[in-house]
Coordinates of C-alpha atoms and ligand atoms in Angstrom, one line a residue:
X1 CA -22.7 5.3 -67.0
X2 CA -20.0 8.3 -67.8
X3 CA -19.0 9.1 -71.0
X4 CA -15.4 7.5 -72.8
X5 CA -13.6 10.8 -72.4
X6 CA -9.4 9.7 -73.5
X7 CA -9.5 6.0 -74.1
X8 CA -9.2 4.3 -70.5
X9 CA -10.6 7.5 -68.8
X10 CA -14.1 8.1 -68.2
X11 CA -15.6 12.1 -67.5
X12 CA -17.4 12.0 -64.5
X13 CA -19.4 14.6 -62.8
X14 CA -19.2 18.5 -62.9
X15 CA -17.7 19.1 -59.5
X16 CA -17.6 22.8 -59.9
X17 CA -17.6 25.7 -62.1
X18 CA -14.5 28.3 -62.5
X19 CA -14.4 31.7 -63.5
X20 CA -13.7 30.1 -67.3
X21 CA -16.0 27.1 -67.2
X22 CA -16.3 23.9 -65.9
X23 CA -14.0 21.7 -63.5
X24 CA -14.9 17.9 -64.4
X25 CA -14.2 15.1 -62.8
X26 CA -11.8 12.0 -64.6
X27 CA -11.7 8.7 -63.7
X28 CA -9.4 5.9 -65.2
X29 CA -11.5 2.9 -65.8
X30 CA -8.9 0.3 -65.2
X31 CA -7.1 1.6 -61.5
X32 CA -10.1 4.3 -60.3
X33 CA -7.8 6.9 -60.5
X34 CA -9.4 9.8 -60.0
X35 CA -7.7 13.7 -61.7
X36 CA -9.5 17.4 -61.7
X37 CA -10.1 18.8 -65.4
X38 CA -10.3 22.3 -65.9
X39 CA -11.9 22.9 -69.1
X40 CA -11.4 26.3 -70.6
X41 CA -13.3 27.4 -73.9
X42 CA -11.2 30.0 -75.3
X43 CA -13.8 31.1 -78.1
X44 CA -16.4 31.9 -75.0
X45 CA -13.6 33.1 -72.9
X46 CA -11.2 35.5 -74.9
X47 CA -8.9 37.0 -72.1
X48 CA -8.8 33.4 -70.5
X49 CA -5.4 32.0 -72.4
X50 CA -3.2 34.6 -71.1
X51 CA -4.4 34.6 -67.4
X52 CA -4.4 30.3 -67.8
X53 CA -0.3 30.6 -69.3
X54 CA 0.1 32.6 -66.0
X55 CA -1.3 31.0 -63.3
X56 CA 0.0 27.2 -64.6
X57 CA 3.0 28.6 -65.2
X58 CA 3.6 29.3 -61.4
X59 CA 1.3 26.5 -60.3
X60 CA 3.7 23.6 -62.3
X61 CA 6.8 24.4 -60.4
X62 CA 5.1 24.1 -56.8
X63 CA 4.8 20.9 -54.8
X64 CA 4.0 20.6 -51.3
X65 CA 1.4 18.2 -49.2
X66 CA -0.8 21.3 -49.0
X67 CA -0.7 22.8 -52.5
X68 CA -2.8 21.6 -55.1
X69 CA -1.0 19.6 -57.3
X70 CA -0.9 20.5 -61.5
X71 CA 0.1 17.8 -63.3
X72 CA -0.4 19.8 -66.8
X73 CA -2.3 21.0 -69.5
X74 CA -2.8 20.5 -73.2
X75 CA -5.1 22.0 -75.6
X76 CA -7.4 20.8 -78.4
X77 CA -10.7 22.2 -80.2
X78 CA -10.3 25.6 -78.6
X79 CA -10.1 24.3 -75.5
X80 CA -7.6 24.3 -72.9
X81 CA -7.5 21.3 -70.3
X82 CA -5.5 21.8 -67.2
X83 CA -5.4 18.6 -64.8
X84 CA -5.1 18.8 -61.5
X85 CA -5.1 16.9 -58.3
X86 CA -8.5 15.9 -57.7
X87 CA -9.8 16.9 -53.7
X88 CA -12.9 14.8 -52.8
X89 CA -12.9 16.5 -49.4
X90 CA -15.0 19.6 -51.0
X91 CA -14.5 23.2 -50.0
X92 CA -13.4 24.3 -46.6
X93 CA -16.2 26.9 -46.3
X94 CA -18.3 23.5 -46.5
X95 CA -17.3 22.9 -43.2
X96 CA -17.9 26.2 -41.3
X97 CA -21.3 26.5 -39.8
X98 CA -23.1 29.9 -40.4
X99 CA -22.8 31.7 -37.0
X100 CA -20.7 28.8 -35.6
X101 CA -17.8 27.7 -37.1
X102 CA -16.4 24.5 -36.5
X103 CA -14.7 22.8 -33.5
X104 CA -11.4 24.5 -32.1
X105 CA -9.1 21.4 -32.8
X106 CA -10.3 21.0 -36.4
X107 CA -9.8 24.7 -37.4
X108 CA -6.4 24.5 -35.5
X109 CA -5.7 21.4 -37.5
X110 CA -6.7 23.4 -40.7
X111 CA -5.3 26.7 -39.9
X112 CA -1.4 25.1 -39.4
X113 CA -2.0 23.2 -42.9
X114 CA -2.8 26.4 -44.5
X115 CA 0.9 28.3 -43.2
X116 CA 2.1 24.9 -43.8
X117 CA 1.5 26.2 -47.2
X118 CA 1.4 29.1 -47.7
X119 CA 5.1 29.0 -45.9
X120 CA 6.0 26.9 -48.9
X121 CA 4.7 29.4 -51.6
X122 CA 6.5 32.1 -49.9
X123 CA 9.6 30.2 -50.1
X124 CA 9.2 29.8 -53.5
X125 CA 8.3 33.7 -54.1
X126 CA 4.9 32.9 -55.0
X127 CA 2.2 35.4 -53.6
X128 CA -1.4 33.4 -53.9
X129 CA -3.3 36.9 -53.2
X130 CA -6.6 35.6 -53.2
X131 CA -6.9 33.2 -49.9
X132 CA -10.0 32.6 -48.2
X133 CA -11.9 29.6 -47.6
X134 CA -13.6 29.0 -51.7
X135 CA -10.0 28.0 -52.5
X136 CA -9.1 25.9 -50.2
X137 CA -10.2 22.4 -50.9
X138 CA -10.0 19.0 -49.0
X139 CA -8.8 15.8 -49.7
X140 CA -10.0 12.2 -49.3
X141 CA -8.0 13.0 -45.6
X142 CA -9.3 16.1 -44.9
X143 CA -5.8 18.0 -45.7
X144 CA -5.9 21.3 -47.2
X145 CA -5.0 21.9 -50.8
X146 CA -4.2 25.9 -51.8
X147 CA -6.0 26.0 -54.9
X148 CA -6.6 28.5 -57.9
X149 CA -3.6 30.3 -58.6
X150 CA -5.6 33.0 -61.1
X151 CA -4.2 36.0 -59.2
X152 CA -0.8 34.3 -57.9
X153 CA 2.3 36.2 -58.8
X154 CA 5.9 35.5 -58.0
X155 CA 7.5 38.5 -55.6
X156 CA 10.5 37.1 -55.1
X157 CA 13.2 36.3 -57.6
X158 CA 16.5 35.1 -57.3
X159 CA 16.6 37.0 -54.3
X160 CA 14.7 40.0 -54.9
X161 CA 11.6 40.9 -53.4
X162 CA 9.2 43.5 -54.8
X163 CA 6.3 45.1 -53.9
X164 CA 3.1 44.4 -55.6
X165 CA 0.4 46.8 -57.0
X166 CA -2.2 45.4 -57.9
X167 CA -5.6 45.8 -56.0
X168 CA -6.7 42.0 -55.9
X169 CA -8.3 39.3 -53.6
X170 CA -11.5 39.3 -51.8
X171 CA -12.5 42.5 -49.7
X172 CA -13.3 40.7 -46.7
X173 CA -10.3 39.1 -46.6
X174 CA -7.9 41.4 -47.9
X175 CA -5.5 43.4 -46.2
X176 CA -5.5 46.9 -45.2
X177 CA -2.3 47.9 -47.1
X178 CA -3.8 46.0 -50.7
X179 CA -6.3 48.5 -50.9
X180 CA -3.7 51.5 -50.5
X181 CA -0.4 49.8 -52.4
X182 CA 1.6 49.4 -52.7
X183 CA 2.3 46.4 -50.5
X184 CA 4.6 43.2 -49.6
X185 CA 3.2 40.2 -50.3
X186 CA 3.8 37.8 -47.8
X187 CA 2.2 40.2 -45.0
X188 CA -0.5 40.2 -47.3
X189 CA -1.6 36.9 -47.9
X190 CA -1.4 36.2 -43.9
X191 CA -3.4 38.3 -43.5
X192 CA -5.9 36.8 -45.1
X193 CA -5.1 33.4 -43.4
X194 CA -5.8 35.4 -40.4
X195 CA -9.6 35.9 -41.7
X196 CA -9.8 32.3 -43.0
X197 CA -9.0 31.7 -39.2
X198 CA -11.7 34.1 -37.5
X199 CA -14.2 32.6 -39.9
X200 CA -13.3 29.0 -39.0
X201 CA -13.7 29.6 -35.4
X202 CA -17.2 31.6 -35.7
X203 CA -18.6 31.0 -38.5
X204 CA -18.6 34.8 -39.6
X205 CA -16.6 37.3 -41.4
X206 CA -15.1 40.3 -39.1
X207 CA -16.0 43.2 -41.4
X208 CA -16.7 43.6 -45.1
X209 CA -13.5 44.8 -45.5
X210 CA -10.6 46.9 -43.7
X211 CA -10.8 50.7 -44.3
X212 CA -12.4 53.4 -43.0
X213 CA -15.9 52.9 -45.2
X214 CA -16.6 49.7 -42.7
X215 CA -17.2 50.4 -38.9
X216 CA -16.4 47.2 -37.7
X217 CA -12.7 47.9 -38.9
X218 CA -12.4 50.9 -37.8
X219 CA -13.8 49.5 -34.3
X220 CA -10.9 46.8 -34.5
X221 CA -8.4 49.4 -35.1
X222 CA -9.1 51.5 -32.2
X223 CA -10.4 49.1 -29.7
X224 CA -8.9 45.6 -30.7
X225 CA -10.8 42.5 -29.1
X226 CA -12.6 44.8 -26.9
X227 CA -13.5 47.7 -28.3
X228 CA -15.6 45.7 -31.5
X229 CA -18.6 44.3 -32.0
X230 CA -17.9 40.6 -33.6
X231 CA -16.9 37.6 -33.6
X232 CA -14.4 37.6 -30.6
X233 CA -16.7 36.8 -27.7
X234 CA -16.5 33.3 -28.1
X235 CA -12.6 32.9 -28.1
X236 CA -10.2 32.1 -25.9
X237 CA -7.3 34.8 -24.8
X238 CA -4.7 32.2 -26.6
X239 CA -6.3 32.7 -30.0
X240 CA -7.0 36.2 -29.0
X241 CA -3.7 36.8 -28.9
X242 CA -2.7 35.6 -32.0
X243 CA -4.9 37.4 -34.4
X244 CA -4.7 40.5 -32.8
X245 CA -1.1 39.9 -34.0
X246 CA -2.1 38.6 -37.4
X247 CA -4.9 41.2 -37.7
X248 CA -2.4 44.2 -37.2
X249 CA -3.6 46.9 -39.4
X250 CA 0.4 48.0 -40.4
X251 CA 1.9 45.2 -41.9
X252 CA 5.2 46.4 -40.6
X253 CA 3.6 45.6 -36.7
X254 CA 2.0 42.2 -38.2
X255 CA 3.6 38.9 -37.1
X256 CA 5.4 37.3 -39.4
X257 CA 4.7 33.9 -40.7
X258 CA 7.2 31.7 -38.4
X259 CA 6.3 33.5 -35.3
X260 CA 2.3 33.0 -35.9
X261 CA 3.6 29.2 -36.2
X262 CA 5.2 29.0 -33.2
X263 CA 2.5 30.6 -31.2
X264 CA 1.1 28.5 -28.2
X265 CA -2.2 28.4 -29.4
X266 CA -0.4 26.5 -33.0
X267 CA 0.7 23.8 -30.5
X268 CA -1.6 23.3 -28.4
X269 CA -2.6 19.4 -28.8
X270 CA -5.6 17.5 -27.9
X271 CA -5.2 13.4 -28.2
X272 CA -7.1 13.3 -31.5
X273 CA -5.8 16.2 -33.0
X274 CA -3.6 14.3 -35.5
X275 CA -2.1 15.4 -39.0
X276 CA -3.3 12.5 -41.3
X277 CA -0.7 12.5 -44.3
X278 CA 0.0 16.3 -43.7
X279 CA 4.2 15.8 -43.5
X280 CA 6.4 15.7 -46.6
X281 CA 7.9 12.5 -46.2
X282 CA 4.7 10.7 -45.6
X283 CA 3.1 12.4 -49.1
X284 CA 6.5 11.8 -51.0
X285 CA 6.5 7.8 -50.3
X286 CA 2.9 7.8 -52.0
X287 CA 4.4 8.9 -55.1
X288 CA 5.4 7.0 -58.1
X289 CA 8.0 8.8 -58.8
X290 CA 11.1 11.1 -57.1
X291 CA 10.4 14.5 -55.8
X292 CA 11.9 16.8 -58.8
X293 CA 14.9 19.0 -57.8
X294 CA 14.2 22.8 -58.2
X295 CA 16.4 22.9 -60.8
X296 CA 15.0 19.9 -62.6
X297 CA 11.5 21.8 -62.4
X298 CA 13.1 25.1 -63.4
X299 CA 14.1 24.1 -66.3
X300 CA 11.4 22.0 -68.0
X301 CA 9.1 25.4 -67.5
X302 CA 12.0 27.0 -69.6
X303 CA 12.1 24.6 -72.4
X304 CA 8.5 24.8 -72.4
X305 CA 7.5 24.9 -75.9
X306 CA 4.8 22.5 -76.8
X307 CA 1.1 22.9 -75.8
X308 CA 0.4 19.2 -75.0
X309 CA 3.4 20.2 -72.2
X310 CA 3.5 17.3 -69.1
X311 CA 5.4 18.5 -66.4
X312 CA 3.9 16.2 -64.0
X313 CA 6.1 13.9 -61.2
X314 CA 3.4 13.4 -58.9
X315 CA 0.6 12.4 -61.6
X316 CA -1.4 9.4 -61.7
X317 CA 0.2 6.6 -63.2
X318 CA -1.6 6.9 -66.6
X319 CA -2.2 10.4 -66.2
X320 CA 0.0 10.4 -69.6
X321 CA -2.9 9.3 -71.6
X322 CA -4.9 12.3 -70.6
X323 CA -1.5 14.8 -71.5
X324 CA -1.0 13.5 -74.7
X325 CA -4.3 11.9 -76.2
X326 CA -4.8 12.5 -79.5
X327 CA -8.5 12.0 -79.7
X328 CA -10.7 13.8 -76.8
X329 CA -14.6 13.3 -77.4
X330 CA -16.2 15.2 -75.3
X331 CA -19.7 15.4 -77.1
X332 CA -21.3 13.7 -74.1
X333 CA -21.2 14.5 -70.6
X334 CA -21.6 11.5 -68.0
X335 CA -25.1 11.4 -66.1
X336 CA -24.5 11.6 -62.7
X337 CA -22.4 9.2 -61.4
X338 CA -22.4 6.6 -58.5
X339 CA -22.8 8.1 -55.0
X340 CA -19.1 7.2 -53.8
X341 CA -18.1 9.1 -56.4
X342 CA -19.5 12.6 -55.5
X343 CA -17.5 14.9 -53.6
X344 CA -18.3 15.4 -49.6
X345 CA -20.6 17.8 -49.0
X346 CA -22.3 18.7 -46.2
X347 CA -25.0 21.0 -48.4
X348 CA -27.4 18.3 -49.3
X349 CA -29.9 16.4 -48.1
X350 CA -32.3 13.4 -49.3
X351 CA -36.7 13.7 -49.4
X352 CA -38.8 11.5 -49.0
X353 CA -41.0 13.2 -51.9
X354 CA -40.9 12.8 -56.0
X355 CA -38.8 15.0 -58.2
X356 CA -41.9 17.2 -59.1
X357 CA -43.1 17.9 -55.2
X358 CA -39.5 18.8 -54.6
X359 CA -38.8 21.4 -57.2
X360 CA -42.3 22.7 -55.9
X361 CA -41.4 22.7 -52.2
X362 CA -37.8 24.4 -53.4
X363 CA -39.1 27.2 -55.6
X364 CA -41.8 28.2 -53.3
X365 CA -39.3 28.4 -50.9
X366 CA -37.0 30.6 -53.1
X367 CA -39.8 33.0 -54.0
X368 CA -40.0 33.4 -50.4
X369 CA -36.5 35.0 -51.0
X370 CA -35.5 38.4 -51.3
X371 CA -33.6 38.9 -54.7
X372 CA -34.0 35.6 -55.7
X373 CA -34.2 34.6 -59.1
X374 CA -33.9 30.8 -61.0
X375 CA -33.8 29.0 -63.6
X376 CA -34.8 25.5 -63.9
X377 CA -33.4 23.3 -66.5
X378 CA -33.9 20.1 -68.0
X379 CA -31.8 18.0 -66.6
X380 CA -33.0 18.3 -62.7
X381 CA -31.3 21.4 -61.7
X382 CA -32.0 24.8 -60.9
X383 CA -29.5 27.2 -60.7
X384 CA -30.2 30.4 -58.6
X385 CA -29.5 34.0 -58.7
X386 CA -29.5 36.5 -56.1
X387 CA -27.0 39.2 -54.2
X388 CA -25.6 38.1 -50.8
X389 CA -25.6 41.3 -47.9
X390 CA -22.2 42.6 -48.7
X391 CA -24.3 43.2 -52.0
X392 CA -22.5 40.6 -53.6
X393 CA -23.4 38.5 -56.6
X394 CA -24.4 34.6 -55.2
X395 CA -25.3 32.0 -57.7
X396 CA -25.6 28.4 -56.8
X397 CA -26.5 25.1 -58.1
X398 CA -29.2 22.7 -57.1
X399 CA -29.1 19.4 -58.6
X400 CA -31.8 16.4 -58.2
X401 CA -30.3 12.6 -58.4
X402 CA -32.1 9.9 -57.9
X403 CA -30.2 7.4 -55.2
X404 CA -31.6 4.2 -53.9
X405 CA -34.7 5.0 -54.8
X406 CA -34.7 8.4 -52.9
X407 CA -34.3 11.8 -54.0
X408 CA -30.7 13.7 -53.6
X409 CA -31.1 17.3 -53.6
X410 CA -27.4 18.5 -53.9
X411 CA -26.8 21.9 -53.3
X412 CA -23.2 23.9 -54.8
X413 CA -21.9 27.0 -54.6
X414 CA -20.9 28.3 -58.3
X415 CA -20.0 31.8 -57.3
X416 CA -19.9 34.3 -54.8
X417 CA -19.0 34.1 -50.8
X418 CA -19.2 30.4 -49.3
X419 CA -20.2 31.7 -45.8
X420 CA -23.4 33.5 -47.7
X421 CA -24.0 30.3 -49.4
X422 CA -24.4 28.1 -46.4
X423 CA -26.5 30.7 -44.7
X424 CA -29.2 30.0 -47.4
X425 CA -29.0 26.5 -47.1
X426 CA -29.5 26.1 -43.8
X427 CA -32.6 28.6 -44.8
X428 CA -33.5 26.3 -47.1
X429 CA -33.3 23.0 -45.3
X430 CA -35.2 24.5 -42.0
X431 CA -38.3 25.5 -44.0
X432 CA -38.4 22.0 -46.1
X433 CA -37.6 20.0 -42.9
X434 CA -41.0 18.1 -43.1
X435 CA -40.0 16.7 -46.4
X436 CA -36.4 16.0 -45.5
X437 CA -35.0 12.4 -44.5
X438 CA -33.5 13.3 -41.5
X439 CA -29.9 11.7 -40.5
X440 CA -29.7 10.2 -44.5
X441 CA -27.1 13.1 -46.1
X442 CA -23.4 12.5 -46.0
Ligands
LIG501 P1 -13.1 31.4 -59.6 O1 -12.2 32.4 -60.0 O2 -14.5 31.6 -59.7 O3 -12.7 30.9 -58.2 P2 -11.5 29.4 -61.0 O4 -11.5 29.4 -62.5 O5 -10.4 29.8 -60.3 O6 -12.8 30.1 -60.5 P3 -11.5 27.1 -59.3 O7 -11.8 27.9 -58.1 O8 -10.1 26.6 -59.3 O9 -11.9 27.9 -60.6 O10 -12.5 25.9 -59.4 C1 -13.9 26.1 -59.4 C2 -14.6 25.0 -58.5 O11 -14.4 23.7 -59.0 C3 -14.0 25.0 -57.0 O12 -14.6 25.9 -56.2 C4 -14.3 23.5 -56.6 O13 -15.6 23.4 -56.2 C5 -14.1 22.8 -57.9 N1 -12.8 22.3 -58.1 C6 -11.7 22.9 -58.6 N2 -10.6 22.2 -58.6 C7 -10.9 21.0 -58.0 C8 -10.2 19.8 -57.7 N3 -8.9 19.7 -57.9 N4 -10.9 18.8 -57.0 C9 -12.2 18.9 -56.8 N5 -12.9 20.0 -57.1 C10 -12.3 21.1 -57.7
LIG502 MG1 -11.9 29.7 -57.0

């Protein structure tokens, strides 16, 4: 049973952990509703109400089918809630395949969803700057929602673009020009669409990032397609094409947005290659209420005065009682809920052994492990520790649930590179195979 949370809405599971604490999961008890909070302690995290003020500042005024939605934020007890549009899809890295990828039509399907919105952004003079396959989540139709807006900033205003200077992102995915600055945003952040691409189609990341210190890039630079090493084998000429237009190391040569959409290879259609819910109109009739004008928006950000702000059209019906509660209890945390109600994942699996066998099977397993280190708690989860190859830190979750009388062992990323993460699950689940139910996750 979860825990009363605002009268009428019940706090559900943790479904992930952000660089300022958790992200829970709220469910109203009368219509199922389901919303995102971000919980932000501000007496653990000092430097964490400025950056929040920033990023929901931009993130409030934006609305678009492939944008996560904000539908506000209020404070209380030193901590600050923001509430969001809740994706029970999981993470887009969750569905790329170490070494692999995914299937062509999918990651096309994915890949126009993503300049579907990040087009939007742009239009609005919002530069996300930190793209790449962590923050990009899926909802209950597989659409793509741009999430976290922590190192967003607006590049155009009334009019006026500017360059940006500050080094930000993640290297693999950044552009050339970031690391020099300073740069222009939009070619920027398609550029790192362009990598989201190349990783959706093979399951690996080009180079650990694009300068001179990485061979790989340099290879690129010189040779294009043919000249590198990677992951280009496996593609066709069409797609070919288009990154090596994307993937233009001077972002004055780079395609720009609209011509990247209007590339054959965007358009190329196969019979079940659909677009469930992905157009404007269709997500604007599931509303319950109008689409805000821009002015409309504008302005309530101006008048902006009170913390327990709502600035939400698209919000759940009662999503007002979680805005403007008075009392929030949040001295206990729900036990894990309800299968249904966990998020799609495709890094878990179920065994056909007890609790204590498992945690054996798992740690021996992880000593196994080069710079691997963990920490079991007491309520059936270990988290672990350890450095990916780019030398990057990699922590995830491993959580034990007991589900029809069988064991769940749920595996989540909490930090580090997705791709990385997945590699050591699928390390994982090969070497506990004889243990594992086969065909039962999912
Ligand atoms: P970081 O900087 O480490 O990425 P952050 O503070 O920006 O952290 P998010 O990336 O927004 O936090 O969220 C952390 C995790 O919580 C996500 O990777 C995702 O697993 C989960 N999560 C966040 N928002 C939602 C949502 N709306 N629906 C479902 N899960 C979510
Ligand atoms: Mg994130």
């Amino acid at each position: 049973m979860a825990a009363d949370f605002v009268e009428g809405w019940l706090l559900g599971q943790t479904l992930g952990e952000g660089a300022f604490g958790e992200v829970k999961l709220v469910i109203n008890n009368a219509t199922g509703e389901a919303v995102a909070m971000k919980m932000i302690d501000l007496r653990k995290y000092t430097d964490a109400a400025l950056s929040v003020k920033k990023e929901t500042a931009i993130q409030r005024s934006l609305r678009h089918p492939n944008v996560l939605q904000y539908y506000g934020k209020r404070s209380h007890a030193n901590f600050e809630y923001i509430f969001l549009e809740y994706c029970s899809g999981g993470e887009l890295f969750d569905r790329i395949e170490p070494d692999l990828g995914m299937a062509v039509k999918d990651a096309r399907r994915y890949f126009r969803q993503l300049l579907s919105g990040v087009e939007y952004l742009h239009s609005r003079g919002v530069a996300h700057r930190d793209i790449k396959p962590e923050n990009l989540l899926l909802d209950q139709y597989d659409n793509i929602k741009i999430s976290d807006f922590g190192m967003a900033t607006m590049f155009r205003f009334k009019g006026v673009e500017r360059l940006l200077d500050r080094r930000c992102g993640t290297l693999p995915y950044v552009a050339p020009e970031v690391l020099k600055e300073p740069y222009r945003a939009s070619p920027a952040d398609l550029w790192s669409c362009g990598i989201v691409l190349v990783t959706m189609l093979s399951g690996v990341l080009p180079w650990d990032q694009p300068s001179s210190k990485c061979k790989n890039y340099e290879d690129w630079c010189i040779g294009g397609v043919l000249g590198s090493n990677g992951p280009w084998k496996t593609m066709t000429a069409g797609v070919l094409g288009l990154l090596t237009g994307i993937l233009a190391d001077d972002p004055q040569n780079r395609s720009a947005l609209e011509r990247v959409q209007s590339h054959p290879w965007m358009s190329t259609q196969s019979s079940d290659d659909i677009d469930y819910g992905s157009n404007l109109e269709e997500f604007s009739i599931s509303l319950s209420q109008p689409l805000p004008s821009g002015d409309h928006t504008a302005s309530l950000i101006a008048h902006e005065t009170d913390d327990r702000e709502m600035t939400c059209f698209s919000q759940p019906i009662a999503c007002d009682d979680l805005l403007l509660a008075s009392q929030m209890n949040l001295t206990q945390s729900a036990s894990q809920g309800v299968f249904q109600k966990l998020v799609k994942r495709m890094t878990r699996f179920f065994v056909g052994c007890e609790y204590a066998q498992a945690t054996e099977r798992l740690t021996a397993v992880l000593r196994s492990m080069i710079q691997c280190q963990w920490k079991i708690s007491q309520t059936r989860g270990i988290t672990v520790t350890t450095t990916d190859n780019r030398k990057m830190q990699l922590i995830y979750k491993v959580n034990f649930i007991d589900m029809d009388g069988k064991l769940l062992v749920d595996f989540r990323l909490s930090k580090g590179c997705g791709l990385e993460f997945k590699r050591r699950f699928v390390q994982i689940k090969k070497s506990l195979a004889d243990v594992i139910i086969q065909g039962s996750c999912n």
